[in-house]
Coordinates of C-alpha atoms in Angstrom, one line a residue:
X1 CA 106.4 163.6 90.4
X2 CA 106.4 167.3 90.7
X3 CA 108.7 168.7 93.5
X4 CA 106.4 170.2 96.1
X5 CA 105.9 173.7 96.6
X6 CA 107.9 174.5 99.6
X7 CA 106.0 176.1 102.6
X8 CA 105.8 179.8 103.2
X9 CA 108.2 179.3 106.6
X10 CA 110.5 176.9 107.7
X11 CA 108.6 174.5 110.2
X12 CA 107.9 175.3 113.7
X13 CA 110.3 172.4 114.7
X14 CA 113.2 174.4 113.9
X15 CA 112.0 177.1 115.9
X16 CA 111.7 175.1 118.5
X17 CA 115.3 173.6 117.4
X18 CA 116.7 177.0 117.2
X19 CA 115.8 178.0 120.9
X20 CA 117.4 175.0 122.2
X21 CA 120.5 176.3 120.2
X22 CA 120.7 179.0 122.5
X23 CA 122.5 181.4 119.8
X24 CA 122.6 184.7 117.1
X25 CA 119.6 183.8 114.5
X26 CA 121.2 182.4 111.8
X27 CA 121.7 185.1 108.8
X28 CA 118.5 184.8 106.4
X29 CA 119.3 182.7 103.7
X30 CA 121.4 180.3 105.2
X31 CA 118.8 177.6 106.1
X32 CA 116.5 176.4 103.4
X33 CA 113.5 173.8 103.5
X34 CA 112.1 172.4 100.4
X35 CA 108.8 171.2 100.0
X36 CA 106.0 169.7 102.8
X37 CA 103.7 167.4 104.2
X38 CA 101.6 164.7 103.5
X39 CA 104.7 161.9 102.5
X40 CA 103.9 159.1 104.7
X41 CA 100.1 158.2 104.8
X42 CA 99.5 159.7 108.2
X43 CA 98.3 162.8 109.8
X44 CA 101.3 163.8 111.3
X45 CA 104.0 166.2 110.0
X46 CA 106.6 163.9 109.6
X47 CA 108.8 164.6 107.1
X48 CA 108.6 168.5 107.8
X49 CA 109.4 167.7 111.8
X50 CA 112.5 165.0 110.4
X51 CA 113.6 167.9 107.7
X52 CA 113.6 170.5 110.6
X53 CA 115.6 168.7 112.9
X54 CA 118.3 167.7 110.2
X55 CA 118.1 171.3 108.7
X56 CA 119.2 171.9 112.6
X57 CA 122.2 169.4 112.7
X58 CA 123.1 171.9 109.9
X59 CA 123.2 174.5 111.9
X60 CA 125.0 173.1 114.4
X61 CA 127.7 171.9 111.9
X62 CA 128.2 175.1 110.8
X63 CA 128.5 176.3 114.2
X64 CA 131.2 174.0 114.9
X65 CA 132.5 175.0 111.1
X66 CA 132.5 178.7 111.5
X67 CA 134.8 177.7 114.8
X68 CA 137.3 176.1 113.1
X69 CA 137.2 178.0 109.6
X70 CA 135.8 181.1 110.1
X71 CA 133.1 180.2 107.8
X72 CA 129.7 179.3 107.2
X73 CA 127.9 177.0 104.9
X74 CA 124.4 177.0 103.0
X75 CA 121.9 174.5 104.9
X76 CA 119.7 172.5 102.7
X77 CA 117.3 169.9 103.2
X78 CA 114.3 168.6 101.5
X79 CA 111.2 167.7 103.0
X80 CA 110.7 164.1 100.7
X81 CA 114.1 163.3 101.4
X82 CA 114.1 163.8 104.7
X83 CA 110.8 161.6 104.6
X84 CA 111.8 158.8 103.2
X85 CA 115.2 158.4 105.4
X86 CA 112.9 157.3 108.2
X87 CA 111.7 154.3 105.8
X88 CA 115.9 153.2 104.8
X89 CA 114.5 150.0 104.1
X90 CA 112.8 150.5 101.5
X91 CA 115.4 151.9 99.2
X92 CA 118.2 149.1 100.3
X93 CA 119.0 147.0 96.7
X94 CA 121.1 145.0 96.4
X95 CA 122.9 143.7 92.9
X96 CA 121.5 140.7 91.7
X97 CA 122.8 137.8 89.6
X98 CA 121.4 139.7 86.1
X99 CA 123.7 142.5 87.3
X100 CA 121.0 144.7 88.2
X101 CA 119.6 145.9 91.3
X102 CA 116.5 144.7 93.3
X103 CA 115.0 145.5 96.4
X104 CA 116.3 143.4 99.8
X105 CA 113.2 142.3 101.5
X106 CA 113.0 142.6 105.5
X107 CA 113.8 139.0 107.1
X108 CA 111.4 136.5 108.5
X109 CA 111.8 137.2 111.8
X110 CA 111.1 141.2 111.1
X111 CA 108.6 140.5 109.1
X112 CA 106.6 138.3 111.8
X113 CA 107.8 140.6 114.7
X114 CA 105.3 143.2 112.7
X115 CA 102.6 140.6 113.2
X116 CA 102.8 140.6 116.5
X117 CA 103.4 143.9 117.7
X118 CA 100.3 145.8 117.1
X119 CA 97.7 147.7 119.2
X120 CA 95.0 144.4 121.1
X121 CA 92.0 144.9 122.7
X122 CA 91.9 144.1 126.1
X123 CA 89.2 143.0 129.0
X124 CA 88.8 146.4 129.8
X125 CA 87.9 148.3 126.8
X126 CA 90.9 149.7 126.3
X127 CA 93.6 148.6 123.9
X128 CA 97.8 147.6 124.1
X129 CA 100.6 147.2 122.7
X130 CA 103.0 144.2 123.5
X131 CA 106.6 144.7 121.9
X132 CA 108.3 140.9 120.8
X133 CA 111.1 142.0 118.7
X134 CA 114.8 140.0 119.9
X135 CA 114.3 136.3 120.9
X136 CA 115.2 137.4 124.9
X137 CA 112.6 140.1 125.5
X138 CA 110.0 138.7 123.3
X139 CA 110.6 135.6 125.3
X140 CA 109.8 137.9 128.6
X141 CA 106.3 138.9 127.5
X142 CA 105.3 135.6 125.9
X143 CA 106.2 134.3 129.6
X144 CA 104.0 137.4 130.8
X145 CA 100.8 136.2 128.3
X146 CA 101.6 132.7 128.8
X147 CA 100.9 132.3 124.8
X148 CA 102.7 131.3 121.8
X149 CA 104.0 134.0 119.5
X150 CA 101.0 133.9 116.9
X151 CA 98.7 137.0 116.0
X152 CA 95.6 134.9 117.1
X153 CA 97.4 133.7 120.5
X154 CA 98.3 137.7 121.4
X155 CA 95.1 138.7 120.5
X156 CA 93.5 136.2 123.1
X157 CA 96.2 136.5 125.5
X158 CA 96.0 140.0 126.2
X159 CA 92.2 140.5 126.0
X160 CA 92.6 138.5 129.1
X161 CA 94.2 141.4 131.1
X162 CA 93.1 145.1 131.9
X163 CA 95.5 147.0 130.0
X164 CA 97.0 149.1 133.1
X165 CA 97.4 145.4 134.8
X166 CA 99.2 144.3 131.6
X167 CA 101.4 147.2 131.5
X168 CA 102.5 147.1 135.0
X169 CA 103.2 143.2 134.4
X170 CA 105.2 143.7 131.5
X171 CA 107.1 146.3 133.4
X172 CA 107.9 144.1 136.2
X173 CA 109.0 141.5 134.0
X174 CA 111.6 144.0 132.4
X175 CA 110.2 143.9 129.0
X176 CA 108.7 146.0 127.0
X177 CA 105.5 147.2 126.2
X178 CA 102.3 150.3 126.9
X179 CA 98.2 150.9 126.8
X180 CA 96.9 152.8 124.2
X181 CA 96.4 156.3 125.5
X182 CA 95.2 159.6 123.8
X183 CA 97.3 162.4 123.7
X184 CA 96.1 164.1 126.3
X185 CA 95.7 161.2 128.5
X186 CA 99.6 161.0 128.4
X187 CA 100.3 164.5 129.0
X188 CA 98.2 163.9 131.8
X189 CA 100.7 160.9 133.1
X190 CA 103.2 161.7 135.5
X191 CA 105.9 160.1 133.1
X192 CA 104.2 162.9 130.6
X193 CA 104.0 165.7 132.5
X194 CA 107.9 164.8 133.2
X195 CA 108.8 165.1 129.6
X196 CA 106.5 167.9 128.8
X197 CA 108.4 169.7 131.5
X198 CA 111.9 168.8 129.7
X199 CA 113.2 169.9 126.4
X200 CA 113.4 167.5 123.8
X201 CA 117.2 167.7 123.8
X202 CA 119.2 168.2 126.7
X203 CA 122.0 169.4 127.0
X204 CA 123.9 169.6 130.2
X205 CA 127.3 170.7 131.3
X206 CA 128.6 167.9 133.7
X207 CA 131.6 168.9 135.1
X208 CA 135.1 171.2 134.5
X209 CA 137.8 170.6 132.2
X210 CA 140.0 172.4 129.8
X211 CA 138.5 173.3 126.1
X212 CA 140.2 171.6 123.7
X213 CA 141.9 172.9 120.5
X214 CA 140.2 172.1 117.2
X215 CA 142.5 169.6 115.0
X216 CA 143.8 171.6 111.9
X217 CA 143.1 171.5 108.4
X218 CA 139.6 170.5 108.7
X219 CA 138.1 168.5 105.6
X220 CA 134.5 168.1 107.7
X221 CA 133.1 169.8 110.4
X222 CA 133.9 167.1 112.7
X223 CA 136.9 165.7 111.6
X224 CA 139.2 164.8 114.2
X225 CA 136.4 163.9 116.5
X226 CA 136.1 160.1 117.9
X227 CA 132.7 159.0 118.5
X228 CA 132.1 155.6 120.8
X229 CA 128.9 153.8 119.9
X230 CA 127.6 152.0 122.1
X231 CA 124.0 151.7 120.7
X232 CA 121.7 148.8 118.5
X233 CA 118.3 149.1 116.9
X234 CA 117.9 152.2 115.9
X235 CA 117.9 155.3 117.0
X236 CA 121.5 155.4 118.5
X237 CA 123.3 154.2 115.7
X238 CA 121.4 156.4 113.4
X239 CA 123.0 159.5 115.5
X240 CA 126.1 157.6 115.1
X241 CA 125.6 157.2 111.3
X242 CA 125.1 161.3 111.4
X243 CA 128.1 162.1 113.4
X244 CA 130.1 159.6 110.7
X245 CA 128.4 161.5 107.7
X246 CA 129.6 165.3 109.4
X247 CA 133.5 163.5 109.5
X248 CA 133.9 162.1 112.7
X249 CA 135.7 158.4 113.4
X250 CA 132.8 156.6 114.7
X251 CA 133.6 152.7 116.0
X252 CA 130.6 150.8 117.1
X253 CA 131.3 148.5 120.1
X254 CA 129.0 145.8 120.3
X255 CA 129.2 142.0 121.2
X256 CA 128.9 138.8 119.3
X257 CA 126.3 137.4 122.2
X258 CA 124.0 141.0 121.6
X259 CA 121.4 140.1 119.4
X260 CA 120.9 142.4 116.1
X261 CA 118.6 143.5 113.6
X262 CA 121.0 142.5 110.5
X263 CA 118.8 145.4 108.1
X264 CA 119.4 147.8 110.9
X265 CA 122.8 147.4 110.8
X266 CA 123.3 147.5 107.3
X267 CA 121.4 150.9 106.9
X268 CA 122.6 152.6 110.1
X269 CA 126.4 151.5 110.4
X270 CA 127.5 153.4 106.8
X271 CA 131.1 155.6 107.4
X272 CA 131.7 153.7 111.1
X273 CA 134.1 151.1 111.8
X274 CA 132.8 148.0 114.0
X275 CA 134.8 146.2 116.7
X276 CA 134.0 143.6 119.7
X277 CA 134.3 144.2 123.0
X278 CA 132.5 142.2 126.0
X279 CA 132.0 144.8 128.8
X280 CA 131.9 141.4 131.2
X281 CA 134.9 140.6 130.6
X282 CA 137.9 141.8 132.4
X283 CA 140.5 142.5 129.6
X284 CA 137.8 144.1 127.2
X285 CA 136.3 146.4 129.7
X286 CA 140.0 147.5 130.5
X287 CA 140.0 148.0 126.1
X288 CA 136.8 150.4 126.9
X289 CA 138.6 152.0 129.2
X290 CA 141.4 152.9 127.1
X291 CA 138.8 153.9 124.4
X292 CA 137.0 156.6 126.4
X293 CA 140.0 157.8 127.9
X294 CA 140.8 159.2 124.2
X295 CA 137.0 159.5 122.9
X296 CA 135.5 163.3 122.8
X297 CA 131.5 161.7 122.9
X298 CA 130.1 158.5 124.0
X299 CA 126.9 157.2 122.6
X300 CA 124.7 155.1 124.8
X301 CA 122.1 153.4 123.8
X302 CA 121.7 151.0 127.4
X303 CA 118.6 149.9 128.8
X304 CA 118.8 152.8 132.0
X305 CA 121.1 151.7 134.5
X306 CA 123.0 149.0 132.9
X307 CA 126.5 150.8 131.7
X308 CA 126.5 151.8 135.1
X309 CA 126.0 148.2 136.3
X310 CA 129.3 147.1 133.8
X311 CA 131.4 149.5 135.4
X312 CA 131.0 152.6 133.8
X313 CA 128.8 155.0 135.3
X314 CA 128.9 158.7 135.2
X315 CA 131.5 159.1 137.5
X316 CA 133.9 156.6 136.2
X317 CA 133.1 158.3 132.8
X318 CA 134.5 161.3 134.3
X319 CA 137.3 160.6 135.6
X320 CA 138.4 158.5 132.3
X321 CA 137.5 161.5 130.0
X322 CA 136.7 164.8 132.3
X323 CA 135.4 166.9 129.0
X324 CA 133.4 163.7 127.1
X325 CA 130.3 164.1 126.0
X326 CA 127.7 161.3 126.8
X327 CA 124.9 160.7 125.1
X328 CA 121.7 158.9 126.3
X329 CA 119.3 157.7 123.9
X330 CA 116.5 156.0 126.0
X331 CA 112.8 155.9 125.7
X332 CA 111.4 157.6 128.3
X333 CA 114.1 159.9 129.4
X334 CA 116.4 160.2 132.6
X335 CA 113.7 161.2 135.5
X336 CA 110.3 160.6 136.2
X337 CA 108.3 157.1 137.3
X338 CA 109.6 155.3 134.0
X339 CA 113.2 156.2 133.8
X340 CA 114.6 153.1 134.4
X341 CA 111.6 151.6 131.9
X342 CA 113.4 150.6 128.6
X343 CA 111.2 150.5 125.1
X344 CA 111.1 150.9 121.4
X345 CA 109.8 152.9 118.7
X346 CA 106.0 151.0 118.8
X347 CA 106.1 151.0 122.5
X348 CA 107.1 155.0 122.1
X349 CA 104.1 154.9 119.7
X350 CA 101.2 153.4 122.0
X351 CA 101.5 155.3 124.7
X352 CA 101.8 159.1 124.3
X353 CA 98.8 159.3 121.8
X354 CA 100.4 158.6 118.1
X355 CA 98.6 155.2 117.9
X356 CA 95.2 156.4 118.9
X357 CA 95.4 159.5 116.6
X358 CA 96.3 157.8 113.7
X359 CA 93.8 155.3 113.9
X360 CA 91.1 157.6 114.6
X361 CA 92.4 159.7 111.2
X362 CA 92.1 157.0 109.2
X363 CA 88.7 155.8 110.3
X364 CA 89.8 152.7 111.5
X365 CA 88.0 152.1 114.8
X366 CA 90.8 150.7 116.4
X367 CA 94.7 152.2 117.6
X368 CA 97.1 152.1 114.6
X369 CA 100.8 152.4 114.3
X370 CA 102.3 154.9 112.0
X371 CA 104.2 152.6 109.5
X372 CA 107.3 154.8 109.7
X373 CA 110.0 154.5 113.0
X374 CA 109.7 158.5 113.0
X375 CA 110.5 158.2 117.0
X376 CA 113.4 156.4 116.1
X377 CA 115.2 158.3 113.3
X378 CA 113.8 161.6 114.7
X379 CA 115.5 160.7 118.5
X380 CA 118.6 159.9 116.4
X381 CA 119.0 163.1 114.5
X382 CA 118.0 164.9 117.8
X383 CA 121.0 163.0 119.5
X384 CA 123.4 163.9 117.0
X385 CA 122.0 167.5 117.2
X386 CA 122.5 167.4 121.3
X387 CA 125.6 166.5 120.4
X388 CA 127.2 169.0 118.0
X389 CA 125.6 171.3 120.6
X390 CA 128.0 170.0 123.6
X391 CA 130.9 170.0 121.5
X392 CA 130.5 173.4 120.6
X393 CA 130.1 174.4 124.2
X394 CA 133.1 172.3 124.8
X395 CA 135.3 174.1 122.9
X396 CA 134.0 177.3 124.2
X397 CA 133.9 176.9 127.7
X398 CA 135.2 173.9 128.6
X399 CA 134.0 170.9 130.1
X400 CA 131.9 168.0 129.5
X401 CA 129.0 167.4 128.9
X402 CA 125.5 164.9 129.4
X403 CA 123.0 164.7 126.0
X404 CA 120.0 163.2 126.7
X405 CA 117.3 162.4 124.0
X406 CA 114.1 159.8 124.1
X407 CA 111.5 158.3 121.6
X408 CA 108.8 159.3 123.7
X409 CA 110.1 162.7 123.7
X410 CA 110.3 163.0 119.7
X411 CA 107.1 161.9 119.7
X412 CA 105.6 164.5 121.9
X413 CA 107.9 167.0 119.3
X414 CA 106.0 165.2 116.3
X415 CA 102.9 165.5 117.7
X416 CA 103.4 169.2 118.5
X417 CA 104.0 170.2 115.0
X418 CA 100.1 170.2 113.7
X419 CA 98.1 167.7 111.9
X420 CA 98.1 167.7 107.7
X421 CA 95.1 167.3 105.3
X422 CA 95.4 165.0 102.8
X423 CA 97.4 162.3 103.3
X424 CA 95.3 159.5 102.5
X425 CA 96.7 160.2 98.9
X426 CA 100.6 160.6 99.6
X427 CA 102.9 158.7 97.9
X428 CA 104.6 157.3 100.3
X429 CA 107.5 156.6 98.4
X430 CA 110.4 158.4 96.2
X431 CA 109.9 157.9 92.6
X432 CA 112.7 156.3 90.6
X433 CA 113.3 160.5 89.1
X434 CA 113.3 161.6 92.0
X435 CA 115.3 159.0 93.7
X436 CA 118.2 159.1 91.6
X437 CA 120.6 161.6 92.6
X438 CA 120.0 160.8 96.5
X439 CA 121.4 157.3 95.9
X440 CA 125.0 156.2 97.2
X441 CA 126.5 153.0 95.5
X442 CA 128.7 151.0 97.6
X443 CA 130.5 148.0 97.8
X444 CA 130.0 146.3 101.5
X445 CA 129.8 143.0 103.3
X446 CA 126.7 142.9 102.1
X447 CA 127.6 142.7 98.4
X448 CA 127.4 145.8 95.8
X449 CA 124.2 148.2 97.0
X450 CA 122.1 151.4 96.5
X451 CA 120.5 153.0 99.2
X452 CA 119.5 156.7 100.2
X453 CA 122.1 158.9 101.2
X454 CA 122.0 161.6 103.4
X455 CA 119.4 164.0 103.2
X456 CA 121.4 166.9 104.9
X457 CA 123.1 169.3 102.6
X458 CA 125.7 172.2 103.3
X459 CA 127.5 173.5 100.0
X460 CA 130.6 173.2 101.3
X461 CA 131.6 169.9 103.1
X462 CA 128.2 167.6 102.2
X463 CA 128.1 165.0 104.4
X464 CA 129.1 161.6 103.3
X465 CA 130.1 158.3 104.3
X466 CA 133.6 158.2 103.7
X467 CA 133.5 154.1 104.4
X468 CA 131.0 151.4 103.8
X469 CA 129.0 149.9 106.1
X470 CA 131.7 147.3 107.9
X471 CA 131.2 143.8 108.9
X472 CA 130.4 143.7 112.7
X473 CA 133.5 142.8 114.8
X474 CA 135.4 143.6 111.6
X475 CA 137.7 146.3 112.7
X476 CA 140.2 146.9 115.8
X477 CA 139.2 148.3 119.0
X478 CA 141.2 151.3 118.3
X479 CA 140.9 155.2 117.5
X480 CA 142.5 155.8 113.6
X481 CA 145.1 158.8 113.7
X482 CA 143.7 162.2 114.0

């Protein structure tokens, strides 16, 4: 495959990236995006909006680079790279008893969940989508539908409810799911006309402290830095993976009673340690506390409401770690009538118009998802960009600082960028020639594998995973030495 020409400007993404950034242009030449649009077979600018918001995270690494060096690095990212990030999976091999490498399918249960959780017709004439991925909250809209978990017993289930009916019972129920709308139906909603009135990242100061001093003898932009990750399935530990990748300690707190996604983990959790802590419990919730107290960011990926119902809200936060920086990752953002609504890349999907545009492109006659979690890996590289925001500021100013990022949000960002001709023929995939030099080999719990790298690039610390995916609950609940 011949590279692809690279577009005359950068994409308006990073414009819009750029103005968030609140800073001096960068100097010409420092920033360059290779290639375009169509990858993935859809309509949508994906991997130009997914290269514009990592070639950003490069800007805001070298922010935090010229801060502690004096110096500033050549940003690099291109466009098929970037691209094919947001589909991990498919370049995830795995050495095989012949001692070469083959591909690691998805599970069972992944591989049914897609089944399942597609755009249905309902009574009305208008179409949803019902999300039944994780035994628990697939169990909530079964109990909702009052059917089996088949593609035939959804179908019928949910033509038997009007689809703003449906949606308010799933809501009630505290699971997850959203009607079909068009694009401009949502930006009609009051939960879009919230968002639309946001921007994508936010980046708030919270309250007054001291800015801290830089560690010295920087190897990484953020070395030095510990990251608390509090996040599963997928956009919040793939802003954790990018944090890890720019140098910082990232440990992953989760629980061995929180259900996973086991590929999810294994593609998003490279360069993080992994530790166990239940939040319920008394003695481990005082281990939290001890964490935060010495963390600079916190990563929350909570259904709205629920750190705070564990015993760490905002202000507790505060007090433990006046200058932190706490990011939310959520669906539908922090205000509006669906802020405490929790939901997932599909969900994100269905209702602000990507489902209905997509089908319509490709003739269809029915809602389709885009086969890609763009939402997902663009919220997380939008997180991790709110992020190296704050900490700059931090170190400015002072203080600390609230980051708040959601999938319906990046897709309102995707869906801003323009439509592309042509992509009933793109490749959708890397070739092997092409995928070659973006490969990292490592040996993990998961045996000896290949899988895509990172797709940022500055020319003088790349990022890199300087560990291997861990085993969950491998590692102690403890910061390494800075």
């Amino acid at each position: 495959m011949q590279p692809p020409a690279a577009p005359p400007t950068a994409p308006r993404a990073f414009d819009e990236m750029m103005t968030l950034r609140g800073r001096d242009a960068v100097a010409g030449g420092e920033v360059s995006i290779a290639g375009h649009d169509p990858f993935h077979p859809t309509p949508f600018r994906v991997g130009e909006t997914t290269a514009a918001v990592l070639a950003a995270v490069g800007v805001a690494a070298n922010d935090i680079w010229q801060m502690r060096t004096g110096r500033r690095q050549q940003v690099t990212v291109d466009v098929r790279h970037a691209a094919a990030t947001v589909r991990t999976v498919d370049y995830t091999r795995a050495r095989d008893a012949a001692g070469g490498f083959e591909h690691v399918p998805i599970p069972p249960a992944m591989a049914h969940m897609l089944t399942v959780t597609q755009p249905w017709p309902t009574r009305d004439g208008r179409w949803f989508l019902p999300h039944l991925n994780l035994p628990h909250l697939s169990r909530r809209v079964l109990d909702v539908l009052q059917c089996d978990s088949t593609p035939d017993a959804v179908r019928a289930a949910v033509a038997q409810w009007d689809a703003d009916a449906l949606e308010d019972a799933i809501a009630a129920a505290r699971a997850c799911g959203g009607k079909i709308r068009t694009r401009e139906e949502w930006l009609a909603h009051p939960q879009g006309r919230y968002l639309a009135s946001r921007p994508v990242v936010e980046v708030d100061r919270s309250g007054d402290a001291p800015a801290p001093a830089w560690t010295p003898h920087a190897a990484q932009p953020l070395a030095g830095i510990r990251v608390l990750d509090l996040t599963r399935i997928l956009a919040g530990p793939v802003a954790g993976r990018t944090l890890a990748e720019l140098g910082a300690d990232v440990l992953m707190v989760t629980a061995p009673h929180l259900p996973q996604t086991p590929e999810h983990v294994r593609d998003t959790s490279h360069g993080k340690r992994s530790c166990f802590l239940d939040l319920r419990q008394a003695d481990d919730a005082r281990r939290m506390r001890a964490l935060i107290a010495e963390a600079d960011v916190l990563v929350d990926g909570y259904r709205p409401g629920r750190l705070a119902a564990l015993g760490f809200d905002d202000a507790t936060l505060r007090r433990l770690r006046p200058d932190l920086v706490h990011v939310s990752v959520s669906c539908f953002g922090a205000g509006g009538p669906w802020a405490d609504r929790a939901g997932w890349e599909q969900v994100a999907q269905a209702v602000t118009g990507v489902c209905e545009t997509q089908g319509r492109a490709l003739g269809a006659g029915q809602p389709r998802l885009v086969f890609a979690p763009v939402c997902d890996y663009t919220t997380g590289y939008l997180a991790a960009y709110g992020t190296l925001l704050a900490l700059a500021r931090r170190a400015g100013t002072g203080g600390g600082y609230r980051v708040r990022t959601a999938l319906a949000g990046a897709a309102m960002l995707v869906q801003r960028q323009g439509m592309v001709e042509g992509f009933a023929a793109a490749p959708g995939r890397l070739d092997e020639d092409t995928l070659r030099p973006w490969l990292v080999q490592e040996s993990s719990v998961y045996g000896e594998l290949r899988t895509l790298g990172p797709a940022l690039g500055l020319s003088e610390t790349p990022p890199r995973w300087q560990r291997p995916t861990p085993r969950l609950g491998g590692d102690a609940a403890a910061w390494l030495a800075r």
